[in-house]
mmCIF file of N, CA and C in Angstrom:
data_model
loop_
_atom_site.group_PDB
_atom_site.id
_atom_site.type_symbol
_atom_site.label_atom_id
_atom_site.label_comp_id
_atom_site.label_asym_id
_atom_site.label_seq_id
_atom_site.Cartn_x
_atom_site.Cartn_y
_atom_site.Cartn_z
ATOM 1 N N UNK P 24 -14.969 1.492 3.126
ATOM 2 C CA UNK P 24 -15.104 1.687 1.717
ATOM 3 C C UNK P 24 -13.903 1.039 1.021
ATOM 4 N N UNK P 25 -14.089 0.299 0.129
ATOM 5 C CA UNK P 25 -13.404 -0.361 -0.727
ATOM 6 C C UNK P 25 -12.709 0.543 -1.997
ATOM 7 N N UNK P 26 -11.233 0.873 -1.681
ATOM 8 C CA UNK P 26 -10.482 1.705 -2.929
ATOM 9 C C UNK P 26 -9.752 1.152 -3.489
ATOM 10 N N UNK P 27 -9.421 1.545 -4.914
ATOM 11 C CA UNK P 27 -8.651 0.245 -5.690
ATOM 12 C C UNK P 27 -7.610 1.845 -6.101
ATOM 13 N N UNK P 28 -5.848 1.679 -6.508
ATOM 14 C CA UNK P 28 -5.669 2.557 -6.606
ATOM 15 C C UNK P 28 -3.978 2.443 -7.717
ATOM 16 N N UNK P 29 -3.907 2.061 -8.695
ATOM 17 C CA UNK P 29 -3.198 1.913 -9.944
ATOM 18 C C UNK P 29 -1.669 2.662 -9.392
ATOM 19 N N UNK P 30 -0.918 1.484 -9.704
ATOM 20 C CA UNK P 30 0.047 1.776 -9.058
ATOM 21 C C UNK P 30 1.364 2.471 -9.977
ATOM 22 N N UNK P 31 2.870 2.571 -9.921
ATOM 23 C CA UNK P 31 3.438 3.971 -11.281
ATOM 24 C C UNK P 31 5.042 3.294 -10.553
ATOM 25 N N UNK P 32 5.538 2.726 -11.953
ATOM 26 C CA UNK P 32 6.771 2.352 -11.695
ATOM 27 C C UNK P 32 7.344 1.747 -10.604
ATOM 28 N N UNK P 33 6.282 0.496 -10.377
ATOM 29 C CA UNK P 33 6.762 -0.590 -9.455
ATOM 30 C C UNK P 33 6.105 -2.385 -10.622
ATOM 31 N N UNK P 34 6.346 -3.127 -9.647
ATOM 32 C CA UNK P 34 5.725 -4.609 -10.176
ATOM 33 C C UNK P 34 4.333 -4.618 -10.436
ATOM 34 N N UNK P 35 4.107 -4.226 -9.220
ATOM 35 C CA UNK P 35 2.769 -4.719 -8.589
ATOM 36 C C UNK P 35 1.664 -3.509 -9.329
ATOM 37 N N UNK P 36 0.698 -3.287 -10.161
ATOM 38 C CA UNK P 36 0.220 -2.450 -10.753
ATOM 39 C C UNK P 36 -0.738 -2.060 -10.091
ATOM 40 N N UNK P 37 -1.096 -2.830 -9.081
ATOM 41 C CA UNK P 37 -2.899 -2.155 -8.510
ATOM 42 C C UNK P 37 -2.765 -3.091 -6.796
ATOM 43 N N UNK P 38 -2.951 -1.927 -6.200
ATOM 44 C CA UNK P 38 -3.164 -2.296 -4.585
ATOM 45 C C UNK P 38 -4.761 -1.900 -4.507
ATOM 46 N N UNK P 39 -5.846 -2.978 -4.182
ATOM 47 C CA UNK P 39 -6.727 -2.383 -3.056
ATOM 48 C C UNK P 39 -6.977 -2.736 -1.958
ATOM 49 N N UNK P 40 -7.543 -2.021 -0.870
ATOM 50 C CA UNK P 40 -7.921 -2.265 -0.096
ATOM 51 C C UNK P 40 -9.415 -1.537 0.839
ATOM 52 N N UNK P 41 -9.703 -1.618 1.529
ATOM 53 C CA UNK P 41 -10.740 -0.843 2.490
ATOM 54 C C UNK P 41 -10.269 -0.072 3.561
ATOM 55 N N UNK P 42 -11.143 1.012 3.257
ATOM 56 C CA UNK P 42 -10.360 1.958 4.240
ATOM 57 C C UNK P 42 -11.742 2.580 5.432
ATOM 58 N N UNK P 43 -11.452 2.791 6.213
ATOM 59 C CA UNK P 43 -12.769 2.811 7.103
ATOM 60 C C UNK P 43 -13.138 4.368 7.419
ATOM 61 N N UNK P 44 -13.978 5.001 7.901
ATOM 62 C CA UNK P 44 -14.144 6.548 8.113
ATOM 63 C C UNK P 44 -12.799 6.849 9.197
ATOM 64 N N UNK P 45 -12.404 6.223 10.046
ATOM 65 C CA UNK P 45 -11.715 6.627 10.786
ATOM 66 C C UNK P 45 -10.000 6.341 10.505
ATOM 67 N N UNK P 46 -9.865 6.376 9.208
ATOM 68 C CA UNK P 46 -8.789 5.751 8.273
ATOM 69 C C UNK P 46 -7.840 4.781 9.024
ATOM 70 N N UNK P 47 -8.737 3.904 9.357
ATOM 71 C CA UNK P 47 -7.927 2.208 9.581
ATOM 72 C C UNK P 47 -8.289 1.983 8.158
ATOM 73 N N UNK P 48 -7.049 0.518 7.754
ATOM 74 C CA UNK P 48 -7.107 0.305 6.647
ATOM 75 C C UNK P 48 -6.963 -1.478 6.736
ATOM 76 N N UNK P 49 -7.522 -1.797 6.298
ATOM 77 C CA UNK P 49 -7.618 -3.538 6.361
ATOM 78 C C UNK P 49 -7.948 -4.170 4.631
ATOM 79 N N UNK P 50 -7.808 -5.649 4.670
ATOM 80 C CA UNK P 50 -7.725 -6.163 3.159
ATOM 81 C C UNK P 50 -6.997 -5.781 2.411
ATOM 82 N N UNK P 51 -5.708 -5.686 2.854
ATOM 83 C CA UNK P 51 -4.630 -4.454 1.881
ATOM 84 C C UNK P 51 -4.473 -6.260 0.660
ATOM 85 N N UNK P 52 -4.958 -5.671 -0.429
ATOM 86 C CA UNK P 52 -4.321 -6.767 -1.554
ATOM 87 C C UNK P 52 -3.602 -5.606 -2.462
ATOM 88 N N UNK P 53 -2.533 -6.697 -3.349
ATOM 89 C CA UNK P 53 -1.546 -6.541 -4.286
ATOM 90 C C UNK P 53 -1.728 -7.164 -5.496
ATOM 91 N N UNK P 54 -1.909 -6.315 -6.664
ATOM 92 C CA UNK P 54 -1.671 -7.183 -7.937
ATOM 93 C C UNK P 54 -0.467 -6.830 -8.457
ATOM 94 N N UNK P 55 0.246 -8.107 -8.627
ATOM 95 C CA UNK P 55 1.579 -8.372 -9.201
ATOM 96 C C UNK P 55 2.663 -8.198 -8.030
ATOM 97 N N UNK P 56 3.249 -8.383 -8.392
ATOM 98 C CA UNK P 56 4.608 -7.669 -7.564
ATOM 99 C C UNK P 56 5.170 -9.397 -7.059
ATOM 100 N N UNK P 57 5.971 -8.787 -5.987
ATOM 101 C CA UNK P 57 6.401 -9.848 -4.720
ATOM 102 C C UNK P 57 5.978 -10.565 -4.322
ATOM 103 N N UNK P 58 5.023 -11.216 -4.655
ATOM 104 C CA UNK P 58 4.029 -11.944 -3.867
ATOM 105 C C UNK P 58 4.335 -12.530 -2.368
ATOM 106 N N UNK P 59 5.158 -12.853 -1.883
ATOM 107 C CA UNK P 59 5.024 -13.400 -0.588
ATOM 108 C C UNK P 59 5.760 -12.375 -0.077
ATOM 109 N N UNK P 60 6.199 -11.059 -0.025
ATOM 110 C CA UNK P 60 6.576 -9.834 0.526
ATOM 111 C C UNK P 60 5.579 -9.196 0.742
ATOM 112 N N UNK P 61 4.832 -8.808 -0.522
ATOM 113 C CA UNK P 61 3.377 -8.235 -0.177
ATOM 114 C C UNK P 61 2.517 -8.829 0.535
ATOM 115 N N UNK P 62 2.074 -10.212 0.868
ATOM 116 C CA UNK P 62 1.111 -10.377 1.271
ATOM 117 C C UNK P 62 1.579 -10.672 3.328
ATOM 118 N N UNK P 63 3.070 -10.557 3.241
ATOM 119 C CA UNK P 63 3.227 -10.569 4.679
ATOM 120 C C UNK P 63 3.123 -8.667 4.885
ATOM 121 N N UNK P 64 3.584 -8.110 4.145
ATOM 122 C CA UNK P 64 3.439 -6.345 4.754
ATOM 123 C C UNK P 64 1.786 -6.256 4.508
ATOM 124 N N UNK P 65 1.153 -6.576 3.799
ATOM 125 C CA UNK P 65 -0.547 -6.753 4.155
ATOM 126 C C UNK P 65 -0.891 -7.161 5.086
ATOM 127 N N UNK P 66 -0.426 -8.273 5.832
ATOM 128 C CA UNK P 66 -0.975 -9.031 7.410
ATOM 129 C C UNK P 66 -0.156 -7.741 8.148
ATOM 130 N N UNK P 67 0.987 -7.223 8.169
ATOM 131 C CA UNK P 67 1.802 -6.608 9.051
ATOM 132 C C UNK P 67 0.921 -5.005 9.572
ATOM 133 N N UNK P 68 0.315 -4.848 8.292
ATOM 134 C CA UNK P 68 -0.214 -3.659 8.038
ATOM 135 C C UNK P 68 -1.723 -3.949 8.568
ATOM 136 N N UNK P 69 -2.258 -4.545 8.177
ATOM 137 C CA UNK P 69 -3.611 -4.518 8.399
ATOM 138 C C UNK P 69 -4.196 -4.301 10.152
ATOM 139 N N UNK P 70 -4.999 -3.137 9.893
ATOM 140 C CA UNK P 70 -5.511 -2.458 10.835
ATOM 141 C C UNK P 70 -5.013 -1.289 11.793
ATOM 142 N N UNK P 71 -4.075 -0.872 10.950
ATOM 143 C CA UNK P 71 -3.650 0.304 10.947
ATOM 144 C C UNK P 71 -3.912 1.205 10.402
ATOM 145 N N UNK P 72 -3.708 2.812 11.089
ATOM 146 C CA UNK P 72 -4.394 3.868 10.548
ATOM 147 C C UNK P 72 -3.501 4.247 9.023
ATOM 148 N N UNK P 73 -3.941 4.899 8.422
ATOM 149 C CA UNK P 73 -3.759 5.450 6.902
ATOM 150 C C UNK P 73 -2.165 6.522 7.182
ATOM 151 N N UNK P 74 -2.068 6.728 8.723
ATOM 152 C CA UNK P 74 -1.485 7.917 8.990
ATOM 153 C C UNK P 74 -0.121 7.203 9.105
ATOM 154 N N UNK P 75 -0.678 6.369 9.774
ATOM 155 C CA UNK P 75 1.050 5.280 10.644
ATOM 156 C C UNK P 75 1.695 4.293 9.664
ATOM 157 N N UNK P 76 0.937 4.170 8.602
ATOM 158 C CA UNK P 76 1.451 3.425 7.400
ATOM 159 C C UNK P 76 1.894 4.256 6.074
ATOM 160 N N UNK P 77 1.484 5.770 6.032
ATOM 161 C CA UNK P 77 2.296 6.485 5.494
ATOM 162 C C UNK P 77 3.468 7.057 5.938
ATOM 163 N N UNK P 78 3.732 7.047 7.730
ATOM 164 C CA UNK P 78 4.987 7.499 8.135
ATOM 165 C C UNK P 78 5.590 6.056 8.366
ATOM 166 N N UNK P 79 5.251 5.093 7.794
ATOM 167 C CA UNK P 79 5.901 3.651 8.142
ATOM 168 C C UNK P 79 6.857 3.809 6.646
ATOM 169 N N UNK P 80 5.954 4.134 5.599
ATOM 170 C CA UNK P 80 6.702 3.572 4.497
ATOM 171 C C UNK P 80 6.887 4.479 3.214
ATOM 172 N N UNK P 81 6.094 5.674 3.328
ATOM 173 C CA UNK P 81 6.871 6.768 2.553
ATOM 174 C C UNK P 81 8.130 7.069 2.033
ATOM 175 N N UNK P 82 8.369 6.732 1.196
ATOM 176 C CA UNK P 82 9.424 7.247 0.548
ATOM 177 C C UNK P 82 10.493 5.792 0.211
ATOM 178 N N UNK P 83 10.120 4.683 0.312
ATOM 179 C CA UNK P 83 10.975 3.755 0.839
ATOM 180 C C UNK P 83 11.213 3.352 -0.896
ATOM 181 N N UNK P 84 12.089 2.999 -1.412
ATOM 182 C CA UNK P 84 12.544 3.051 -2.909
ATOM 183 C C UNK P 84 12.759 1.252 -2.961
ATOM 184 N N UNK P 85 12.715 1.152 -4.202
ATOM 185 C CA UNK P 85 13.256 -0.486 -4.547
ATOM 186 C C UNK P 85 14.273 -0.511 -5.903
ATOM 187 N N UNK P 86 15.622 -0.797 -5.279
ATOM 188 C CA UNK P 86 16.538 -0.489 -6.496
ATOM 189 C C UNK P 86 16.598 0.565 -6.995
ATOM 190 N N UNK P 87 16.343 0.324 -8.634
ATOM 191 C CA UNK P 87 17.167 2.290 -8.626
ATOM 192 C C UNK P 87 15.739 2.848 -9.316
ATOM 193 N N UNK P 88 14.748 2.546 -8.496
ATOM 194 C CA UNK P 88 13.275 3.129 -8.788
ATOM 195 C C UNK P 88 13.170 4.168 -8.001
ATOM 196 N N UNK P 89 12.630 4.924 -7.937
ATOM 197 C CA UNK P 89 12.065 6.160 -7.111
ATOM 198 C C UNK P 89 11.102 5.842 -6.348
ATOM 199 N N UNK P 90 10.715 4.834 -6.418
ATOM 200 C CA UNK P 90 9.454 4.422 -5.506
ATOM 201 C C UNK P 90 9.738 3.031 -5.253
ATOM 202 N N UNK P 91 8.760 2.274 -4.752
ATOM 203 C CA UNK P 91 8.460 1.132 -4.385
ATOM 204 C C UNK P 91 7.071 0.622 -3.913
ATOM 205 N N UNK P 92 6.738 -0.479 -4.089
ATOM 206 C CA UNK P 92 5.623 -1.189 -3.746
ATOM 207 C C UNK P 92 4.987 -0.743 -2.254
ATOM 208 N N UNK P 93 5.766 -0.537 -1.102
ATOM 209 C CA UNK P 93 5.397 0.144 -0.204
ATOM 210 C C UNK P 93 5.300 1.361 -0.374
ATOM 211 N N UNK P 94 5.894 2.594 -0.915
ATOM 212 C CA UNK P 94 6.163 3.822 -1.247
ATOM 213 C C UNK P 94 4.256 4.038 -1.834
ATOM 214 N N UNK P 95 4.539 3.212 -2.956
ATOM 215 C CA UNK P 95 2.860 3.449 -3.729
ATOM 216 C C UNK P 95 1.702 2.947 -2.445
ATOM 217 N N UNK P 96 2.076 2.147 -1.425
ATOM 218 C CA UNK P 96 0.566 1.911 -0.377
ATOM 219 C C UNK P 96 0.697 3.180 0.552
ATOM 220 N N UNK P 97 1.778 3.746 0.526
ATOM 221 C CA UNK P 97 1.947 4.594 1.490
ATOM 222 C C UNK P 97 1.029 6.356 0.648
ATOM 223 N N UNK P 98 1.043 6.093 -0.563
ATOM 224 C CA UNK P 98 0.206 6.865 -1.391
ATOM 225 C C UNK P 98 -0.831 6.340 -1.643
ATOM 226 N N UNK P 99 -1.410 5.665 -1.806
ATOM 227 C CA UNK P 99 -2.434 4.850 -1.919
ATOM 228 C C UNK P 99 -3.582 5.132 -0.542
ATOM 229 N N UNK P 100 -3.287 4.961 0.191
ATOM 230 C CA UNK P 100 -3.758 4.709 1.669
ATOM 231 C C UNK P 100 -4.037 6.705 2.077
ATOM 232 N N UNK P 101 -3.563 7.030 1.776
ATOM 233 C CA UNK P 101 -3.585 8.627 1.986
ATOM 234 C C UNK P 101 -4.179 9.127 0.767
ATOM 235 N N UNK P 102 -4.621 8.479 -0.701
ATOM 236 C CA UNK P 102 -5.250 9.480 -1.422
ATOM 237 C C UNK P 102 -7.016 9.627 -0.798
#
């Protein structure tokens, strides 16, 4: 299933991707942000469970943000 999921005080405003019943997650795209950061942690990521990519990147901050572009897939991927 294909989720699109609006992203909160980072670059990148909207990650989607597909997430499967057995929460592997593949097609991770990025709008805005980093572009060639995001689209290598998308290949890095892809086909991994929802579980191992929220204990991969939870909490991970960018500058003096509270979050980060990974932080939001790591929410994203688990809503």
């Amino acid at each position: 299933m294909t989720k699109t999921f609006k992203t909160k005080d980072t670059c990148a405003t909207m990650i989607t991707f597909d997430k499967a019943e057995d929460g592997t997650i593949t097609n991770i795209s990025f709008t805005g942000g980093c572009n060639g950061n995001l689209k290598a942690l998308s290949k890095v990521l892809d086909g991994k469970k929802a579980e191992e990519i929220n204990a991969l990147l939870a909490g991970n901050t960018c500058g003096r943000r509270p979050t980060s572009c990974a932080d939001q897939l790591a929410k994203a991927v688990m809503a």
